[in-house]
Coordinates of C-alpha atoms in Angstrom, one line a residue:
X243 CA -20.4 56.1 -8.0
X244 CA -18.2 52.9 -7.4
X245 CA -20.1 50.0 -8.4
X246 CA -17.6 47.5 -9.2
X247 CA -20.0 44.5 -10.0
X248 CA -23.7 43.4 -9.5
X249 CA -25.4 44.4 -6.3
X250 CA -25.2 41.8 -3.3
X251 CA -28.4 40.9 -2.1
X252 CA -29.0 40.4 1.6
X253 CA -27.8 37.2 3.3
X254 CA -30.4 36.2 6.1
X255 CA -30.5 34.0 9.2
X256 CA -34.1 33.4 10.7
X257 CA -34.9 33.3 14.3
X258 CA -38.3 32.3 16.0
X259 CA -39.6 34.5 18.7
X260 CA -42.9 34.0 20.2
X261 CA -44.0 32.3 17.0
X262 CA -42.9 35.0 14.7
X263 CA -39.9 34.6 12.4
X264 CA -37.4 37.5 12.7
X265 CA -35.0 38.2 9.7
X266 CA -31.3 38.7 10.9
X267 CA -28.8 40.2 8.7
X268 CA -25.7 38.0 8.1
X269 CA -23.9 41.0 6.9
X270 CA -24.6 43.3 9.9
X271 CA -25.3 40.7 12.6
X272 CA -28.4 42.8 13.5
X273 CA -32.1 42.2 13.1
X274 CA -34.3 43.8 10.7
X275 CA -37.1 44.8 13.2
X276 CA -37.5 44.7 16.8
X277 CA -38.1 41.2 18.5
X278 CA -40.7 43.2 20.8
X279 CA -42.9 44.3 17.9
X280 CA -41.4 45.9 14.8
X281 CA -44.9 47.3 13.6
X282 CA -45.3 49.0 17.0
X283 CA -41.7 50.2 17.0
X284 CA -42.2 51.7 13.5
X285 CA -45.2 53.6 14.5
X286 CA -43.7 54.8 17.9
X287 CA -40.2 55.8 16.5
X288 CA -40.8 56.9 12.8
X289 CA -44.4 57.8 12.3
X290 CA -44.9 59.5 15.8
X291 CA -41.2 60.7 15.9
X292 CA -42.2 62.8 12.8
X293 CA -45.7 63.7 13.9
X294 CA -46.9 62.2 10.6
X295 CA -50.6 61.5 11.6
X296 CA -51.1 65.3 12.2
X297 CA -48.9 66.3 9.2
X298 CA -50.5 63.8 6.6
X299 CA -53.9 64.3 7.6
X300 CA -53.5 68.1 7.0
X301 CA -52.2 68.0 3.4
X302 CA -53.8 70.4 0.9
X303 CA -55.1 69.8 -2.3
X304 CA -52.5 68.7 -4.9
X305 CA -49.8 69.2 -1.9
X306 CA -46.7 66.8 -2.3
X307 CA -45.0 65.4 1.0
X308 CA -41.7 63.6 0.8
X309 CA -40.4 61.1 3.3
X310 CA -36.7 59.7 3.0
X311 CA -35.4 56.7 4.6
X312 CA -31.9 55.3 5.0
X313 CA -32.4 51.6 4.9
X314 CA -35.3 49.9 3.1
X315 CA -34.8 46.5 4.5
X316 CA -37.9 44.4 4.5
X317 CA -40.0 47.7 3.6
X318 CA -41.9 47.4 7.1
X319 CA -41.4 51.2 7.6
X320 CA -42.9 52.1 4.1
X321 CA -45.9 49.7 4.7
X322 CA -46.7 51.1 8.1
X323 CA -46.5 54.6 6.4
X324 CA -48.5 53.6 3.6
X325 CA -51.3 52.0 6.1
X326 CA -51.1 55.4 8.1
X327 CA -51.7 57.3 4.8
X328 CA -54.7 55.2 3.8
X329 CA -56.1 55.9 7.3
X330 CA -55.6 59.6 7.7
X331 CA -55.5 61.1 3.9
X332 CA -57.9 63.4 3.0
X333 CA -60.1 62.9 -0.3
X334 CA -58.1 65.1 -2.3
X335 CA -55.2 65.2 -4.7
X336 CA -52.5 65.3 -2.1
X337 CA -49.6 62.8 -2.9
X338 CA -47.1 61.1 -0.4
X339 CA -43.7 59.9 -2.0
X340 CA -41.0 57.9 -0.3
X341 CA -37.1 58.0 -1.4
X342 CA -35.5 55.0 0.5
X343 CA -32.0 53.6 -0.2
X344 CA -30.8 50.0 0.2
X345 CA -27.4 48.5 -0.2
X346 CA -28.1 44.8 0.2
X347 CA -31.9 44.3 -1.2
X348 CA -33.5 41.1 0.0
X349 CA -34.1 38.8 -2.8
X350 CA -38.0 38.6 -3.5
X351 CA -38.4 35.1 -2.0
X352 CA -37.1 36.7 1.4
X353 CA -39.0 39.6 1.2
X354 CA -42.0 37.6 0.8
X355 CA -41.2 35.3 3.7
X356 CA -40.2 38.7 6.1
X357 CA -43.6 40.4 5.3
X358 CA -45.7 37.2 5.9
X359 CA -45.4 38.2 9.6
X360 CA -47.7 41.2 9.2
X361 CA -51.2 40.0 8.4
X362 CA -52.6 43.3 8.8
X363 CA -50.1 44.8 6.1
X364 CA -50.7 41.9 3.6
X365 CA -52.8 43.6 0.9
X366 CA -50.3 46.5 0.8
X367 CA -47.3 44.1 1.0
X368 CA -48.7 42.2 -2.1
X369 CA -48.8 45.3 -4.0
X370 CA -45.1 46.3 -3.1
X371 CA -44.0 42.7 -3.9
X372 CA -45.7 42.9 -7.4
X373 CA -43.5 46.1 -8.2
X374 CA -40.4 45.0 -6.2
X375 CA -37.4 45.7 -8.8
X376 CA -34.7 43.6 -9.8
X377 CA -31.4 43.8 -7.7
X378 CA -29.9 46.2 -10.2
X379 CA -28.2 49.5 -8.9
X380 CA -30.0 52.7 -9.3
X381 CA -33.3 54.2 -8.7
X382 CA -36.4 52.1 -9.2
X383 CA -39.9 54.1 -9.1
X384 CA -42.9 52.1 -7.8
X385 CA -46.0 53.9 -8.5
X386 CA -49.4 53.5 -7.1
X387 CA -51.4 56.1 -8.6
X388 CA -54.8 54.9 -7.2
X389 CA -53.3 55.3 -3.7
X390 CA -51.6 58.8 -4.6
X391 CA -48.5 57.1 -3.2
X392 CA -45.1 56.3 -5.0
X393 CA -41.5 54.8 -3.8
X394 CA -38.3 55.8 -5.2
X395 CA -36.1 52.6 -4.1
X396 CA -32.3 53.5 -4.7
X397 CA -30.3 50.2 -4.7
X398 CA -26.7 50.9 -3.8
X399 CA -24.5 52.2 -1.0
X400 CA -25.7 55.2 0.6
X401 CA -22.4 57.0 0.7
X402 CA -22.5 56.7 -3.1
X403 CA -26.4 57.5 -3.7
X404 CA -27.3 60.4 -1.4
X405 CA -24.7 62.7 -3.2
X406 CA -26.3 61.9 -6.6
X407 CA -29.9 62.6 -5.8
X408 CA -30.8 66.2 -7.5
X409 CA -32.5 68.6 -5.0
X410 CA -35.9 69.2 -7.3
X411 CA -37.9 69.2 -4.0
X412 CA -37.3 69.3 -0.2
X413 CA -37.4 65.9 1.8
X414 CA -40.2 66.8 4.6
X415 CA -39.5 64.1 7.3
X416 CA -36.5 61.6 7.5
X417 CA -36.6 57.8 8.8
X418 CA -32.9 57.4 10.0
X419 CA -33.1 53.6 10.0
X420 CA -30.6 51.2 8.8
X421 CA -28.7 49.0 11.3
X422 CA -27.2 50.3 14.6
X423 CA -24.3 52.5 14.2
X424 CA -22.3 49.8 15.8
X425 CA -23.1 47.5 13.6
X426 CA -23.3 49.4 10.4
X427 CA -20.9 52.9 10.9
X428 CA -20.9 53.4 7.0
X429 CA -24.4 54.5 6.9
X430 CA -23.9 57.0 9.7
X431 CA -21.1 58.9 8.0
X432 CA -20.9 62.7 7.9
X433 CA -21.0 62.5 4.0
X434 CA -24.4 60.6 4.3
X435 CA -25.9 63.1 6.9
X436 CA -24.6 66.1 5.2
X437 CA -26.3 65.0 1.7
X438 CA -29.6 64.3 3.8
X439 CA -29.7 68.0 5.1
X440 CA -28.9 69.2 1.7
X441 CA -31.9 67.4 0.3
X442 CA -33.9 69.0 3.3
X443 CA -35.3 72.3 4.3
X444 CA -36.6 74.4 7.3
X445 CA -39.3 72.4 8.8
X446 CA -37.7 69.1 7.9
X447 CA -37.9 66.6 10.6
X448 CA -35.9 63.6 11.7
X449 CA -36.4 60.3 13.8
X450 CA -34.4 57.4 15.0
X451 CA -34.3 54.6 17.3
X452 CA -30.5 55.5 17.7
X453 CA -29.4 58.4 19.8
X454 CA -25.7 57.6 19.1
X455 CA -23.1 60.4 19.4
X456 CA -22.2 60.6 15.8
X457 CA -25.7 61.0 14.9
X458 CA -26.5 63.7 17.4
X459 CA -23.2 65.5 16.7
X460 CA -23.8 65.3 12.7
X461 CA -27.4 66.9 13.1
X462 CA -26.4 69.7 15.5
X463 CA -23.7 70.5 13.3
X464 CA -26.1 71.6 11.0
X465 CA -28.1 73.7 13.3
X466 CA -30.9 70.9 13.7
X467 CA -32.6 70.9 17.1
X468 CA -32.6 67.5 18.8
X469 CA -34.9 66.2 21.6
X470 CA -34.7 62.4 23.2
X471 CA -38.4 61.3 24.0
X472 CA -39.1 57.9 25.4
X473 CA -38.0 55.1 23.3
X474 CA -40.0 52.0 22.2
X475 CA -40.3 49.1 24.5
X476 CA -37.2 48.4 26.7
X477 CA -35.4 51.5 24.9
X478 CA -34.9 54.5 27.2
X479 CA -34.7 57.0 24.3
X480 CA -35.0 57.7 20.8
X481 CA -34.2 60.6 18.5
X482 CA -36.5 63.3 17.5
X483 CA -35.3 66.3 15.5
X484 CA -36.3 69.5 13.5
X485 CA -34.4 71.8 11.3
X486 CA -36.0 75.3 12.3
X487 CA -35.1 78.6 10.7
X488 CA -33.7 81.4 13.0
X489 CA -37.0 82.9 13.7
X490 CA -38.3 79.6 15.0
X491 CA -35.5 78.5 17.1
X492 CA -35.8 78.3 20.7
X493 CA -32.8 79.8 23.0
X494 CA -31.9 76.3 24.0
X495 CA -30.8 74.3 20.8
X496 CA -29.1 71.9 23.1
X497 CA -30.0 68.1 23.5
X498 CA -33.1 68.4 25.2
X499 CA -35.2 65.3 26.8
X500 CA -38.3 67.5 26.0
X501 CA -40.1 66.3 23.1
X502 CA -40.6 68.7 20.2
X503 CA -43.8 69.4 18.6
X504 CA -43.7 70.1 15.0
X505 CA -45.9 72.9 13.5
X506 CA -47.4 72.3 10.3
X507 CA -48.4 75.7 9.1
X508 CA -45.1 76.8 7.3
X509 CA -45.2 73.5 5.5
X510 CA -48.4 73.9 4.3
X511 CA -48.0 77.6 3.1
X512 CA -44.4 76.7 1.5
X513 CA -45.6 73.9 -0.7
X514 CA -49.4 73.7 -1.2
X515 CA -50.2 73.4 -4.7
X516 CA -53.0 73.6 -7.2
X517 CA -54.3 71.9 -10.1
X518 CA -52.3 72.9 -13.2
X519 CA -53.3 73.2 -16.6
X520 CA -50.7 72.0 -19.0
X521 CA -50.5 72.1 -22.8
X522 CA -48.6 69.5 -24.5
X523 CA -48.0 70.2 -28.4
X524 CA -47.8 67.0 -30.4
X525 CA -49.3 63.6 -29.9
X526 CA -46.4 61.1 -30.5
X527 CA -45.3 59.0 -27.7
X528 CA -43.7 61.8 -25.8
X529 CA -46.7 63.7 -26.0
X530 CA -49.1 60.7 -24.8
X531 CA -46.8 59.5 -22.0
X532 CA -46.2 63.0 -20.8
X533 CA -50.2 63.9 -20.8
X534 CA -50.5 60.4 -18.7
X535 CA -47.9 61.5 -16.2
X536 CA -49.7 64.7 -15.4
X537 CA -53.2 63.4 -15.6
X538 CA -52.6 60.5 -13.2
X539 CA -51.5 63.3 -10.7
X540 CA -54.9 64.9 -11.2
X541 CA -54.0 67.8 -13.5
X542 CA -55.7 69.0 -16.6
X543 CA -54.0 68.2 -19.9
X544 CA -54.8 69.5 -23.2
X545 CA -52.7 68.0 -26.2
X546 CA -52.6 70.0 -29.4
X547 CA -51.8 68.2 -32.5
X548 CA -52.0 69.5 -36.0
X549 CA -52.2 66.1 -37.7
X550 CA -53.4 62.9 -36.2
X551 CA -52.2 61.5 -33.1
X552 CA -49.1 59.2 -33.8
X553 CA -49.0 60.6 -37.3
X554 CA -44.9 60.7 -36.8
X555 CA -42.5 58.2 -35.9
X556 CA -44.4 56.9 -33.0
X557 CA -47.2 55.5 -35.6
X558 CA -45.8 52.1 -36.4
X559 CA -48.1 48.9 -36.0
X560 CA -46.1 47.7 -33.3
X561 CA -43.1 49.0 -30.9
X562 CA -40.5 46.8 -29.6
X563 CA -38.9 47.4 -26.1
X564 CA -35.5 46.1 -27.0
X565 CA -32.7 47.9 -24.7
X566 CA -29.1 47.5 -25.4
X567 CA -28.0 46.7 -21.8
X568 CA -24.8 48.0 -20.4
X569 CA -22.0 46.6 -18.6
X570 CA -23.4 46.2 -14.9
X571 CA -21.2 48.9 -13.2
X572 CA -22.8 51.5 -15.3
X573 CA -26.5 50.5 -14.9
X574 CA -27.3 53.1 -12.1
X575 CA -26.8 56.1 -14.6
X576 CA -27.3 54.2 -17.9
X577 CA -30.4 55.7 -19.4
X578 CA -31.4 52.6 -21.4
X579 CA -31.1 50.2 -18.6
X580 CA -33.0 52.4 -16.4
X581 CA -35.6 53.0 -18.7
X582 CA -36.0 49.4 -19.6
X583 CA -36.9 48.6 -16.2
X584 CA -39.2 51.5 -15.7
X585 CA -41.0 50.7 -18.8
X586 CA -41.7 47.2 -17.7
X587 CA -43.3 48.4 -14.7
X588 CA -45.2 51.0 -16.6
X589 CA -46.6 49.5 -19.7
X590 CA -48.3 46.1 -18.1
X591 CA -51.1 48.6 -16.7
X592 CA -52.3 48.8 -20.5
X593 CA -54.0 46.5 -22.7
X594 CA -51.7 47.5 -25.3
X595 CA -48.7 45.6 -23.9
X596 CA -47.7 42.0 -24.6
X597 CA -44.7 40.5 -22.6
X598 CA -42.1 39.1 -24.8
X599 CA -38.7 37.7 -24.9
X600 CA -36.0 39.1 -27.3
X601 CA -33.2 37.0 -28.8
X602 CA -30.4 39.7 -29.5
X603 CA -28.2 38.0 -32.1
X604 CA -24.5 38.5 -31.6
X605 CA -23.5 39.8 -35.1
X606 CA -20.1 41.1 -33.5
X607 CA -18.3 41.1 -30.3
X608 CA -20.3 37.8 -29.1
X609 CA -18.2 37.4 -26.2
X610 CA -18.9 40.9 -24.8
X611 CA -22.8 40.5 -25.5
X612 CA -23.0 37.1 -23.9
X613 CA -20.7 38.1 -20.9
X614 CA -23.7 40.0 -19.6
X615 CA -25.4 37.2 -18.5
X616 CA -23.0 36.7 -15.5
X617 CA -23.4 40.3 -14.7
X618 CA -27.1 40.6 -14.3
X619 CA -29.6 39.1 -11.8
X620 CA -30.6 35.5 -12.3
X621 CA -32.9 34.7 -15.1
X622 CA -32.7 38.1 -16.7
X623 CA -30.6 36.8 -19.5
X624 CA -29.6 33.5 -21.0
X625 CA -26.9 32.8 -23.6
X626 CA -27.4 30.5 -26.4
X627 CA -24.6 29.2 -28.9
X628 CA -27.5 28.1 -31.4
X629 CA -31.0 28.7 -31.5
X630 CA -33.0 25.6 -31.8
X631 CA -36.2 27.4 -32.1
X632 CA -37.7 28.8 -35.3
X633 CA -36.1 30.6 -37.2
X634 CA -32.8 28.7 -37.4
X635 CA -29.4 30.4 -37.4
X636 CA -25.8 29.8 -36.8
X637 CA -25.2 32.8 -34.9
X638 CA -25.0 33.0 -31.0
X639 CA -27.5 35.0 -29.1
X640 CA -28.5 36.4 -25.9
X641 CA -32.1 35.8 -24.7
X642 CA -33.7 38.8 -22.9
X643 CA -36.4 37.3 -20.9
X644 CA -37.7 40.7 -19.6
X645 CA -38.9 42.4 -22.6
X646 CA -42.3 43.6 -24.3
X647 CA -44.0 44.9 -27.4
X648 CA -46.5 47.9 -27.4
X649 CA -49.3 48.4 -29.7
X650 CA -49.0 52.2 -30.2
X651 CA -52.5 52.8 -31.4
X652 CA -54.1 50.8 -28.6
X653 CA -51.9 52.7 -26.2
X654 CA -53.1 55.9 -27.5
X655 CA -56.8 55.2 -27.4
X656 CA -56.3 54.1 -23.7
X657 CA -54.4 57.3 -22.9
X658 CA -56.9 59.6 -24.4
X659 CA -59.7 58.1 -22.6
X660 CA -58.4 59.5 -19.2
X661 CA -60.9 61.9 -17.9
X662 CA -58.3 64.6 -17.4
X663 CA -56.9 64.5 -21.0
X664 CA -58.5 66.1 -23.9
X665 CA -57.1 66.5 -27.5
X666 CA -57.5 69.5 -29.7
X667 CA -56.5 69.7 -33.6
X668 CA -54.5 72.7 -33.9
X669 CA -51.3 74.0 -35.3
X670 CA -49.5 76.0 -32.4
X671 CA -47.3 78.9 -34.0
X672 CA -45.9 80.7 -31.2
X673 CA -45.7 80.5 -27.5
X674 CA -45.6 83.4 -25.3
X675 CA -44.6 83.4 -21.6
X676 CA -45.9 86.1 -19.1
X677 CA -47.1 86.2 -15.5
X678 CA -46.3 82.9 -14.8
X679 CA -48.5 81.5 -17.6
X680 CA -48.1 80.5 -21.3
X681 CA -50.1 81.8 -24.2
X682 CA -50.7 79.6 -27.1
X683 CA -51.2 81.1 -30.6
X684 CA -52.3 80.2 -33.9
X685 CA -51.0 82.7 -36.4
X686 CA -52.5 85.9 -34.8
X687 CA -55.4 84.0 -32.7
X688 CA -55.0 83.2 -29.2
X689 CA -55.6 79.5 -28.7
X690 CA -55.4 79.1 -24.9
X691 CA -53.8 80.6 -21.7
X692 CA -52.2 77.7 -19.6
X693 CA -49.9 77.2 -16.7
X694 CA -47.3 75.2 -18.5
X695 CA -46.3 74.1 -22.2
X696 CA -44.4 71.1 -23.2
X697 CA -43.3 70.9 -26.7
X698 CA -43.1 67.3 -28.1
X699 CA -43.0 67.8 -31.7
X700 CA -39.8 66.0 -32.5
X701 CA -37.9 67.9 -35.3
X702 CA -40.6 70.6 -35.7
X703 CA -40.0 71.6 -32.1
X704 CA -37.4 74.2 -33.2
X705 CA -40.1 76.2 -34.9
X706 CA -41.4 77.1 -31.4
X707 CA -38.0 78.1 -30.1
X708 CA -35.0 80.7 -30.9
X709 CA -32.0 78.6 -29.9
X710 CA -33.4 75.0 -30.0
X711 CA -30.8 72.0 -30.2
X712 CA -30.0 70.6 -33.5
X713 CA -32.2 67.5 -33.9
X714 CA -31.0 65.5 -37.1
X715 CA -33.8 63.5 -39.1
X716 CA -33.2 59.8 -39.5
X717 CA -35.6 58.0 -42.0
X718 CA -36.9 54.7 -41.1
X719 CA -39.2 52.1 -42.8
X720 CA -40.9 49.0 -41.3
X721 CA -42.2 46.2 -43.4
X722 CA -44.9 43.8 -42.7
X723 CA -45.5 40.5 -44.8
X724 CA -47.9 37.5 -44.6
X725 CA -46.4 34.6 -43.0
X726 CA -49.4 32.5 -41.7
X727 CA -47.7 29.0 -42.9
X728 CA -44.6 29.5 -40.6
X729 CA -45.6 32.2 -38.0
X730 CA -43.0 32.7 -35.1
X731 CA -44.0 32.5 -31.5
X732 CA -46.1 35.5 -30.4
X733 CA -44.1 35.9 -27.2
X734 CA -40.6 35.9 -29.1
X735 CA -38.8 38.7 -31.0
X736 CA -35.5 38.8 -32.8
X737 CA -33.1 41.5 -32.8
X738 CA -29.9 41.6 -35.2
X739 CA -29.3 45.2 -36.1
X740 CA -32.9 44.9 -37.5
X741 CA -35.6 43.2 -35.9
X742 CA -38.6 41.0 -36.6
X743 CA -41.5 39.4 -34.7
X744 CA -45.2 38.7 -35.3
X745 CA -47.4 41.6 -35.7
X746 CA -50.4 39.4 -35.2
X747 CA -51.2 35.5 -35.8
X748 CA -50.6 36.0 -39.6
X749 CA -48.2 38.7 -40.2
X750 CA -44.4 39.2 -39.6
X751 CA -43.3 42.7 -39.0
X752 CA -39.7 43.7 -39.7
X753 CA -37.3 46.7 -40.0
X754 CA -36.2 49.0 -39.8
X755 CA -34.3 51.0 -42.6
X756 CA -31.9 53.6 -40.8
X757 CA -31.1 56.5 -43.1
X758 CA -29.6 59.6 -41.2
X759 CA -30.2 63.2 -42.7
X760 CA -33.0 62.3 -44.8
X761 CA -36.7 63.5 -44.0
X762 CA -38.7 61.8 -46.7
X763 CA -41.6 59.7 -45.4
X764 CA -42.7 57.6 -48.8
X765 CA -42.7 53.7 -48.5
X766 CA -40.1 52.7 -51.0
X767 CA -39.5 49.1 -52.4
X768 CA -35.7 49.7 -51.8
X769 CA -36.2 49.9 -48.1
X770 CA -38.2 46.6 -48.2
X771 CA -35.2 45.2 -50.0
X772 CA -33.0 46.7 -47.3
X773 CA -35.2 45.1 -44.5
X774 CA -35.3 41.7 -46.5
X775 CA -31.3 41.7 -46.7
X776 CA -31.1 42.6 -43.1
X777 CA -33.3 39.7 -42.0
X778 CA -31.8 37.3 -44.8
X779 CA -28.1 37.7 -43.5
X780 CA -29.4 35.9 -40.0
X781 CA -32.1 33.8 -41.1
X782 CA -31.6 32.9 -44.7
X783 CA -33.7 29.7 -44.9
X784 CA -36.6 31.1 -43.3
X785 CA -36.7 34.4 -45.3
X786 CA -36.7 32.5 -48.4
X787 CA -40.3 31.0 -47.6
X788 CA -41.8 34.4 -47.2
X789 CA -43.9 36.0 -50.1
X790 CA -42.4 38.0 -52.9
X791 CA -41.3 41.6 -52.1
X792 CA -44.1 43.1 -54.1
X793 CA -46.6 41.8 -51.5
X794 CA -44.9 43.5 -48.8
X795 CA -46.6 46.5 -46.9
X796 CA -44.9 49.3 -45.1
X797 CA -44.8 52.4 -43.3
X798 CA -42.0 55.1 -43.2
X799 CA -41.4 58.0 -41.0
X800 CA -38.6 60.4 -39.7
X801 CA -37.0 60.1 -36.2
X802 CA -35.4 62.9 -34.6
X803 CA -32.1 62.4 -32.8
X804 CA -29.9 64.9 -30.8
X805 CA -26.2 65.1 -31.7
X806 CA -25.3 63.1 -28.5
X807 CA -28.0 60.8 -28.8
X808 CA -29.8 61.6 -25.5
X809 CA -33.3 62.9 -25.4
X810 CA -34.1 66.7 -24.7
X811 CA -36.1 66.7 -21.3
X812 CA -36.7 69.9 -19.4
X813 CA -36.5 73.9 -20.1
X814 CA -35.2 75.5 -23.0
X815 CA -34.7 79.0 -21.9
X816 CA -35.2 79.1 -18.2
X817 CA -38.8 80.4 -18.6
X818 CA -40.0 78.1 -15.9
X819 CA -43.3 77.6 -17.9
X820 CA -42.0 76.0 -21.2
X821 CA -40.5 72.8 -21.6
X822 CA -39.6 70.5 -24.2
X823 CA -39.3 66.7 -24.7
X824 CA -38.1 65.4 -27.8
X825 CA -35.1 63.6 -29.6
X826 CA -35.8 60.2 -28.8
X827 CA -34.7 58.8 -31.9
X828 CA -35.5 55.0 -32.3
X829 CA -36.0 54.5 -28.7
X830 CA -39.1 56.5 -28.1
X831 CA -41.5 53.8 -26.5
X832 CA -38.4 52.6 -24.1
X833 CA -37.4 56.0 -23.0
X834 CA -40.8 57.7 -22.8
X835 CA -42.2 56.8 -19.3
X836 CA -39.2 57.4 -17.2
X837 CA -38.4 60.7 -19.1
X838 CA -42.2 61.7 -18.6
X839 CA -41.7 60.9 -14.8
X840 CA -38.6 63.1 -14.7
X841 CA -40.4 65.8 -16.8
X842 CA -43.3 65.8 -14.1
X843 CA -41.0 66.0 -11.4
X844 CA -39.3 69.1 -12.7
X845 CA -42.5 70.8 -13.7
X846 CA -44.5 70.2 -10.4
X847 CA -41.8 70.2 -7.9
X848 CA -41.1 66.4 -7.0
X849 CA -38.1 64.5 -6.4
X850 CA -36.5 63.2 -9.6
X851 CA -36.2 59.2 -10.2
X852 CA -32.6 59.6 -11.7
X853 CA -29.1 60.9 -10.6
X854 CA -28.0 64.2 -11.2
X855 CA -25.3 62.8 -13.9
X856 CA -28.2 61.7 -15.9
X857 CA -30.6 64.7 -15.3
X858 CA -27.6 67.0 -16.7
X859 CA -27.1 64.7 -19.7
X860 CA -30.9 65.2 -20.7
X861 CA -31.2 68.9 -19.8
X862 CA -31.7 70.5 -23.2
X863 CA -29.6 73.5 -22.3
X864 CA -26.5 71.2 -22.4
X865 CA -25.6 72.4 -26.0
X866 CA -25.5 76.0 -25.0
X867 CA -21.8 76.9 -24.5
X868 CA -22.5 79.8 -22.5
X869 CA -23.9 77.6 -19.5
X870 CA -21.2 75.3 -19.3
X871 CA -19.3 77.3 -16.7
X872 CA -22.4 77.5 -14.5
X873 CA -23.3 75.1 -11.9
X874 CA -25.7 72.1 -13.0
X875 CA -28.8 73.3 -14.2
X876 CA -31.1 71.1 -11.9
X877 CA -29.0 71.1 -8.8
X878 CA -30.7 72.0 -5.5

């Protein structure tokens, strides 16, 4: 994927037509929506063109329906779809998901201005604007669980993006938007259309305001049946198409003027779903965040934990979301950068979250670290040559303005209050997969039978599988100490190989020691000394005023890290019912929300919010040499 630099946002001109401000793209010299009435055009072309009123109103309980779009623009199509969804959806657990691509995203101020036109969409527009992502390439998942609605907004060039989207589910209907082929020929190239068809299936429909030859030829080439019903306003025609299998095809697959009516029965049969019962083994952050992802979708989750929840590495008093950001051209497939953006959309739903800034101290390669400021969008990063705030240091630093801290125990309590989640104290000693179900055993006793099991036991996960990838143990200890005389600001954290921040108004938390291949978990004075020396090397004056080491408290635990530093997310033995999520190392709270969405997509049959390249890196079977010659594990 060729991202040479940061994304360029849309440059707009504005034209007033009948007291309505119409945004016009300077890049393409075309309007974002019809001067006649963009809202009515969207309903006519995209909603009616895909027969969505009928199809969405007939979705079964737990059914997933996916709409794809080739140009997000101002979000008008998606908001109009969302409004229809509110009007016709049944009171069940069906879910509407949208995948949209945009090369030149509007900046937030322009988006607000453009959407101000549509007063009837205002409540939905406000929800969209609240989660609207930073202009950074890659997939941004916006979730509205109370609406049973979600959006994957992929920022970047459609020619680069569509080939990278894994087909973990088929798209049911397409909005072929983007500017007219004469203004934006790149969007309508065969490569883009080929991959849209790859992401589709029999029964998938397509609608467009354009009846350009390049589009009609491209669809026909794939055996997709086209009709040209009346267009919107002064436009004579629009395009409506459906991919039929051989038994459904009519004798005339030509370019018919006759409108095609879409049958919904096969769609319902092929993807109707049911409530799943999911067993999650282990109640660290991997288990808790996975449980939340399934419970939010209406599925029943039982967590089995042999000790107490958060008894392992996830149970420290405070977790810092502190990503090491990559050069911007890697952002679209960089797990840490994508996870950071997702986590900052996920955790603010919980009282356990507090927004903070992180001062990342440049211990080495200062130019490289500070050089990220120019690459990322405005107001995300600031370079500091000296820190004027408390504590004092002579080293340069990078301020990451968008970060946060999570209180693990508060988060645990909030997640376990979910009506679809229950927790049982039990040690699972064996899993048995039979007839599309999983039996859980404790010694010789059957504990439960469930639809799927997800093993989230860090290093102990290997006890439940024959060929589990190696996870190496890493001992880590955090320390906390009274500092009420000179507390740091509650909205600041400092990162310097270790980290420090206020645990509360009167205590400083700092750490963490890092000892690979050790699995002892006693609190040791030598680790307090290690944490002291780490912070002393950066803030010598500040640390000398802290109480003596004998008064320090701490917690030690063992993290589990894979050999290539990527978590394990997915199936282990092609069983379809048994999955794992482990190996998060020291970045559990950062990685867990995005990885849980990936896991839910794989198990429930939804589209994934990451590119194929990253899915392959997370695939637990990547370590089995015999699989290397085969095609990618998750490809469609």
